[in-house]
Amino acid sequence: MRTATGTDEPALEVFPPGTGRAADGVLVVGGCRVDELAAAYGTPALLVDEAHVRATVRRCRAALAAAWPDAQVTYASKAFPATAMYRLMAQEGIWVDVAGLGELEVALGAGVDPATILVHGNAKGDDLIGRALEAGVAYVVIDNLDDVDRLEGRATREQRVLVRLNPDVAPQTHDAMSTGGQRSKFGLPAGLAREVIARVRAANLLTLAGVHVHIGSQIHDLAPFAESVRALRALVEELGIADVAVYDLGGGLGVPHLRGEHVPSLEEYVGTLAAAAREHLPPAARILIEPGRALVATAGVSLYRVVTVKRAAATFVAVDGGMGDNLEVSLYGQPFEAVIAAPRTAGPRAPERCDVVGQHCESGDRLVAGVELPAPAVGDLLAVPVTGAYTHPLSNNYNGALRPPVVFVGGGEHRAVIRRETLADLVRRDVA
Ligand SMILES: Cc1ncc(COP(=O)(O)O)c(C=O)c1O
């Protein structure tokens, strides 16, 4: 098999390591031929290279352990909140953060120890706060005064909390992925934080353990991360809470989606945070980091079948998925690569500039613009890499689409960890 390294197919650079082509040209991911996966699970399907997730998580853990004495990687599970992923993270010694009651239930159901769970949310309802307290989660991250009301009203034993501060740091990323700017709905500016902290300190059963900051997602530049650590510490001093021990520095590191694209590595990211921490935080601080995307994105590959090829204003290659299973393009304008993963028919094909589009009734339902594909034809399998984060959880039933299965692959083995939705699922909630 020809693998990504050393092929003349640069797009394979952004597929999981070890991805290559069998002698007949069929793409092989995690040791599995995609034509066999398509036969077993249908298309579209989200393939996840399990070994690559584990390797990425271990790299992150090792980098953080080497950089700071008391530190913990916490997986921002919103990126891929599936039972199998929660189990994997727990097996790897990773904590998880959840941002809703559903994520909390799935994590608990997967067997994640509540003492390793952080609860986020800018609008936590009574149900989420109640369940978090009942389960005994590690920390509830307070984002507003109403969180304090709810916690105070319901706590029956000590609950440790972090306070999410707004550092007024706006990294360069899509507006919809920027969360640390002054006008963000997330986090507390100094004035409000002061009130929250006074309330927490006065509450019998709440313990202020530390502070939290998160500036956004898909961030390619490390400087804002360092700046957020400095700003966080400045806020801590301004608020007179320098005695707190826990500094949760959030997540947000981006990943490369395109051939030749450079994004700092996990090691560089952790190194930047640790250097900023050495400069600004007490040496005994306990540091948490919350990467989501950077742990899972590059392990994912979306597998589609070409349904139509329309040669009009452009060559529109329409596949059997789209914004129903990948909202990253319509929400954030995220560019992706695409390759023909298994041509329907053998033989040489001339490259053609194409727009890969979805099957949904929206002009914005485009997966990849202006990609060169070898004369795509109906029935080809087409693969889009780096779809392991924020695709599965944002998948939807638009136009009655059935949400795709998630298939873990590795070492030539494969197993569905989430089945495809069925037509019966579509009406399961209809009551009249
Ligand atoms: C509080 C918090 N932590 C961590 C993350 C993870 O971000 P990313 O997946 O970009 O690492 C998010 C996502 O935006 C978040 O809201």
PDB file of C-alpha atoms in Angstrom, residues 14-165:
ATOM      1  CA  VAL A  14      -4.322  15.858   6.392  1.00  0.00           C
ATOM      2  CA  PHE A  15      -5.798  12.378   6.678  1.00  0.00           C
ATOM      3  CA  PRO A  16      -5.002  10.283   9.774  1.00  0.00           C
ATOM      4  CA  PRO A  17      -1.387   9.047   9.745  1.00  0.00           C
ATOM      5  CA  GLY A  18      -1.031   5.785   7.859  1.00  0.00           C
ATOM      6  CA  THR A  19      -3.850   6.607   5.436  1.00  0.00           C
ATOM      7  CA  GLY A  20      -2.882   5.435   1.976  1.00  0.00           C
ATOM      8  CA  ARG A  21      -4.071   3.727  -1.173  1.00  0.00           C
ATOM      9  CA  ALA A  22      -4.282   0.019  -1.888  1.00  0.00           C
ATOM     10  CA  ALA A  23      -2.797  -1.221  -5.172  1.00  0.00           C
ATOM     11  CA  ASP A  24      -6.160  -0.700  -6.900  1.00  0.00           C
ATOM     12  CA  GLY A  25      -6.328   2.922  -5.723  1.00  0.00           C
ATOM     13  CA  VAL A  26      -8.892   2.476  -2.957  1.00  0.00           C
ATOM     14  CA  LEU A  27      -8.282   4.647   0.111  1.00  0.00           C
ATOM     15  CA  VAL A  28      -7.288   2.762   3.259  1.00  0.00           C
ATOM     16  CA  VAL A  29      -7.968   4.443   6.626  1.00  0.00           C
ATOM     17  CA  GLY A  30      -6.964   2.780   9.886  1.00  0.00           C
ATOM     18  CA  GLY A  31      -5.991  -0.263   7.853  1.00  0.00           C
ATOM     19  CA  CYS A  32      -9.521  -0.568   6.418  1.00  0.00           C
ATOM     20  CA  ARG A  33     -10.464  -0.232   2.740  1.00  0.00           C
ATOM     21  CA  VAL A  34     -13.156   2.416   2.440  1.00  0.00           C
ATOM     22  CA  ASP A  35     -15.095   0.434  -0.187  1.00  0.00           C
ATOM     23  CA  GLU A  36     -15.470  -2.354   2.382  1.00  0.00           C
ATOM     24  CA  LEU A  37     -16.493   0.166   5.053  1.00  0.00           C
ATOM     25  CA  ALA A  38     -19.072   1.662   2.688  1.00  0.00           C
ATOM     26  CA  ALA A  39     -20.426  -1.818   1.974  1.00  0.00           C
ATOM     27  CA  ALA A  40     -20.646  -2.589   5.697  1.00  0.00           C
ATOM     28  CA  TYR A  41     -22.061   0.703   6.996  1.00  0.00           C
ATOM     29  CA  GLY A  42     -23.363   2.622   3.988  1.00  0.00           C
ATOM     30  CA  THR A  43     -22.673   6.270   3.293  1.00  0.00           C
ATOM     31  CA  PRO A  44     -22.351   8.919   4.532  1.00  0.00           C
ATOM     32  CA  ALA A  45     -20.339   7.576   7.437  1.00  0.00           C
ATOM     33  CA  LEU A  46     -17.981   9.230   9.876  1.00  0.00           C
ATOM     34  CA  LEU A  47     -14.807   7.184  10.278  1.00  0.00           C
ATOM     35  CA  VAL A  48     -12.667   7.806  13.356  1.00  0.00           C
ATOM     36  CA  ASP A  49      -9.123   6.498  13.597  1.00  0.00           C
ATOM     37  CA  GLU A  50      -9.162   5.427  17.233  1.00  0.00           C
ATOM     38  CA  ALA A  51      -5.412   4.903  17.513  1.00  0.00           C
ATOM     39  CA  HIS A  52      -4.840   8.413  16.218  1.00  0.00           C
ATOM     40  CA  VAL A  53      -7.151   9.897  18.877  1.00  0.00           C
ATOM     41  CA  ARG A  54      -5.290   7.946  21.562  1.00  0.00           C
ATOM     42  CA  ALA A  55      -1.903   8.992  20.211  1.00  0.00           C
ATOM     43  CA  THR A  56      -2.981  12.649  20.087  1.00  0.00           C
ATOM     44  CA  VAL A  57      -4.355  12.530  23.623  1.00  0.00           C
ATOM     45  CA  ARG A  58      -1.156  10.917  24.900  1.00  0.00           C
ATOM     46  CA  ARG A  59       0.970  13.568  23.201  1.00  0.00           C
ATOM     47  CA  CYS A  60      -1.087  16.264  24.857  1.00  0.00           C
ATOM     48  CA  ARG A  61      -0.891  14.615  28.271  1.00  0.00           C
ATOM     49  CA  ALA A  62       2.847  14.066  27.985  1.00  0.00           C
ATOM     50  CA  ALA A  63       3.493  17.643  26.859  1.00  0.00           C
ATOM     51  CA  LEU A  64       1.461  19.068  29.723  1.00  0.00           C
ATOM     52  CA  ALA A  65       2.982  16.744  32.329  1.00  0.00           C
ATOM     53  CA  ALA A  66       6.462  17.735  31.192  1.00  0.00           C
ATOM     54  CA  ALA A  67       5.620  21.449  31.211  1.00  0.00           C
ATOM     55  CA  TRP A  68       3.832  21.913  34.524  1.00  0.00           C
ATOM     56  CA  PRO A  69       3.985  19.887  37.755  1.00  0.00           C
ATOM     57  CA  ASP A  70       0.304  19.958  38.688  1.00  0.00           C
ATOM     58  CA  ALA A  71      -1.769  19.840  35.534  1.00  0.00           C
ATOM     59  CA  GLN A  72      -4.687  17.991  33.981  1.00  0.00           C
ATOM     60  CA  VAL A  73      -5.912  17.649  30.406  1.00  0.00           C
ATOM     61  CA  THR A  74      -9.696  17.976  30.261  1.00  0.00           C
ATOM     62  CA  TYR A  75     -11.430  17.003  27.022  1.00  0.00           C
ATOM     63  CA  ALA A  76     -13.980  19.570  25.832  1.00  0.00           C
ATOM     64  CA  SER A  77     -16.486  16.899  24.984  1.00  0.00           C
ATOM     65  CA  LYS A  78     -18.745  19.150  22.929  1.00  0.00           C
ATOM     66  CA  ALA A  79     -16.371  18.424  20.053  1.00  0.00           C
ATOM     67  CA  PHE A  80     -17.486  14.767  19.990  1.00  0.00           C
ATOM     68  CA  PRO A  81     -19.778  13.788  22.853  1.00  0.00           C
ATOM     69  CA  ALA A  82     -20.236  10.077  22.208  1.00  0.00           C
ATOM     70  CA  THR A  83     -20.218   7.201  24.709  1.00  0.00           C
ATOM     71  CA  ALA A  84     -17.236   5.586  22.977  1.00  0.00           C
ATOM     72  CA  MET A  85     -15.290   8.845  23.023  1.00  0.00           C
ATOM     73  CA  TYR A  86     -16.017   9.465  26.723  1.00  0.00           C
ATOM     74  CA  ARG A  87     -14.836   5.921  27.487  1.00  0.00           C
ATOM     75  CA  LEU A  88     -11.692   6.405  25.443  1.00  0.00           C
ATOM     76  CA  MET A  89     -10.868   9.652  27.254  1.00  0.00           C
ATOM     77  CA  ALA A  90     -11.472   8.090  30.667  1.00  0.00           C
ATOM     78  CA  GLN A  91      -9.222   5.148  29.748  1.00  0.00           C
ATOM     79  CA  GLU A  92      -6.523   7.631  28.773  1.00  0.00           C
ATOM     80  CA  GLY A  93      -6.733   9.444  32.121  1.00  0.00           C
ATOM     81  CA  ILE A  94      -8.315  12.537  30.640  1.00  0.00           C
ATOM     82  CA  TRP A  95     -10.979  14.554  32.488  1.00  0.00           C
ATOM     83  CA  VAL A  96     -13.980  15.804  30.530  1.00  0.00           C
ATOM     84  CA  ASP A  97     -15.912  19.027  30.400  1.00  0.00           C
ATOM     85  CA  VAL A  98     -19.580  19.041  29.554  1.00  0.00           C
ATOM     86  CA  ALA A  99     -21.715  21.961  28.489  1.00  0.00           C
ATOM     87  CA  GLY A 100     -25.231  20.659  28.895  1.00  0.00           C
ATOM     88  CA  LEU A 101     -27.369  18.121  30.723  1.00  0.00           C
ATOM     89  CA  GLY A 102     -27.287  15.753  27.761  1.00  0.00           C
ATOM     90  CA  GLU A 103     -23.503  15.703  27.626  1.00  0.00           C
ATOM     91  CA  LEU A 104     -23.369  15.179  31.387  1.00  0.00           C
ATOM     92  CA  GLU A 105     -25.778  12.218  31.205  1.00  0.00           C
ATOM     93  CA  VAL A 106     -23.916  10.598  28.311  1.00  0.00           C
ATOM     94  CA  ALA A 107     -20.599  11.034  30.126  1.00  0.00           C
ATOM     95  CA  LEU A 108     -21.974   9.557  33.350  1.00  0.00           C
ATOM     96  CA  GLY A 109     -23.636   6.761  31.395  1.00  0.00           C
ATOM     97  CA  ALA A 110     -20.306   5.998  29.743  1.00  0.00           C
ATOM     98  CA  GLY A 111     -18.824   5.479  33.190  1.00  0.00           C
ATOM     99  CA  VAL A 112     -16.845   8.702  33.491  1.00  0.00           C
ATOM    100  CA  ASP A 113     -16.036   9.344  37.161  1.00  0.00           C
ATOM    101  CA  PRO A 114     -18.009  12.463  38.210  1.00  0.00           C
ATOM    102  CA  ALA A 115     -14.938  13.595  40.149  1.00  0.00           C
ATOM    103  CA  THR A 116     -13.272  14.137  36.745  1.00  0.00           C
ATOM    104  CA  ILE A 117     -16.093  16.188  35.177  1.00  0.00           C
ATOM    105  CA  LEU A 118     -16.346  19.973  34.788  1.00  0.00           C
ATOM    106  CA  VAL A 119     -19.679  21.568  34.017  1.00  0.00           C
ATOM    107  CA  HIS A 120     -19.838  24.598  31.746  1.00  0.00           C
ATOM    108  CA  GLY A 121     -22.648  26.613  30.223  1.00  0.00           C
ATOM    109  CA  ASN A 122     -23.781  30.209  29.951  1.00  0.00           C
ATOM    110  CA  ALA A 123     -27.393  29.176  30.628  1.00  0.00           C
ATOM    111  CA  LYS A 124     -27.330  26.238  32.988  1.00  0.00           C
ATOM    112  CA  GLY A 125     -30.853  25.305  33.963  1.00  0.00           C
ATOM    113  CA  ASP A 126     -32.084  23.908  37.267  1.00  0.00           C
ATOM    114  CA  ASP A 127     -31.865  20.414  35.798  1.00  0.00           C
ATOM    115  CA  LEU A 128     -28.184  20.666  34.818  1.00  0.00           C
ATOM    116  CA  ILE A 129     -27.120  22.267  38.101  1.00  0.00           C
ATOM    117  CA  GLY A 130     -29.207  19.788  40.089  1.00  0.00           C
ATOM    118  CA  ARG A 131     -27.719  16.788  38.278  1.00  0.00           C
ATOM    119  CA  ALA A 132     -24.174  18.143  38.567  1.00  0.00           C
ATOM    120  CA  LEU A 133     -24.578  18.580  42.318  1.00  0.00           C
ATOM    121  CA  GLU A 134     -26.209  15.195  42.752  1.00  0.00           C
ATOM    122  CA  ALA A 135     -23.461  13.450  40.753  1.00  0.00           C
ATOM    123  CA  GLY A 136     -20.702  15.270  42.644  1.00  0.00           C
ATOM    124  CA  VAL A 137     -18.781  16.741  39.717  1.00  0.00           C
ATOM    125  CA  ALA A 138     -15.282  18.109  40.180  1.00  0.00           C
ATOM    126  CA  TYR A 139     -16.162  21.710  39.351  1.00  0.00           C
ATOM    127  CA  VAL A 140     -19.107  23.766  38.199  1.00  0.00           C
ATOM    128  CA  VAL A 141     -17.833  26.709  36.188  1.00  0.00           C
ATOM    129  CA  ILE A 142     -19.858  29.796  37.111  1.00  0.00           C
ATOM    130  CA  ASP A 143     -20.731  32.117  34.232  1.00  0.00           C
ATOM    131  CA  ASN A 144     -23.384  34.363  35.810  1.00  0.00           C
ATOM    132  CA  LEU A 145     -25.131  35.300  39.062  1.00  0.00           C
ATOM    133  CA  ASP A 146     -28.017  32.950  38.327  1.00  0.00           C
ATOM    134  CA  ASP A 147     -25.595  30.015  38.485  1.00  0.00           C
ATOM    135  CA  VAL A 148     -24.822  31.089  42.063  1.00  0.00           C
ATOM    136  CA  ASP A 149     -28.522  31.321  42.933  1.00  0.00           C
ATOM    137  CA  ARG A 150     -29.135  27.851  41.581  1.00  0.00           C
ATOM    138  CA  LEU A 151     -26.073  26.313  43.234  1.00  0.00           C
ATOM    139  CA  GLU A 152     -26.833  27.915  46.578  1.00  0.00           C
ATOM    140  CA  GLY A 153     -30.445  26.871  46.420  1.00  0.00           C
ATOM    141  CA  ARG A 154     -29.678  23.245  45.667  1.00  0.00           C
ATOM    142  CA  ALA A 155     -26.317  22.287  47.175  1.00  0.00           C
ATOM    143  CA  THR A 156     -26.559  19.821  50.033  1.00  0.00           C
ATOM    144  CA  ARG A 157     -22.819  19.249  50.379  1.00  0.00           C
ATOM    145  CA  GLU A 158     -19.665  21.140  49.437  1.00  0.00           C
ATOM    146  CA  GLN A 159     -19.366  21.956  45.718  1.00  0.00           C
ATOM    147  CA  ARG A 160     -16.153  23.343  44.286  1.00  0.00           C
ATOM    148  CA  VAL A 161     -16.586  25.986  41.638  1.00  0.00           C
ATOM    149  CA  LEU A 162     -14.496  27.946  39.156  1.00  0.00           C
ATOM    150  CA  VAL A 163     -15.413  31.412  37.989  1.00  0.00           C
ATOM    151  CA  ARG A 164     -15.242  32.042  34.238  1.00  0.00           C
ATOM    152  CA  LEU A 165     -13.628  35.415  33.683  1.00  0.00           C
TER     153      LEU A 165
END
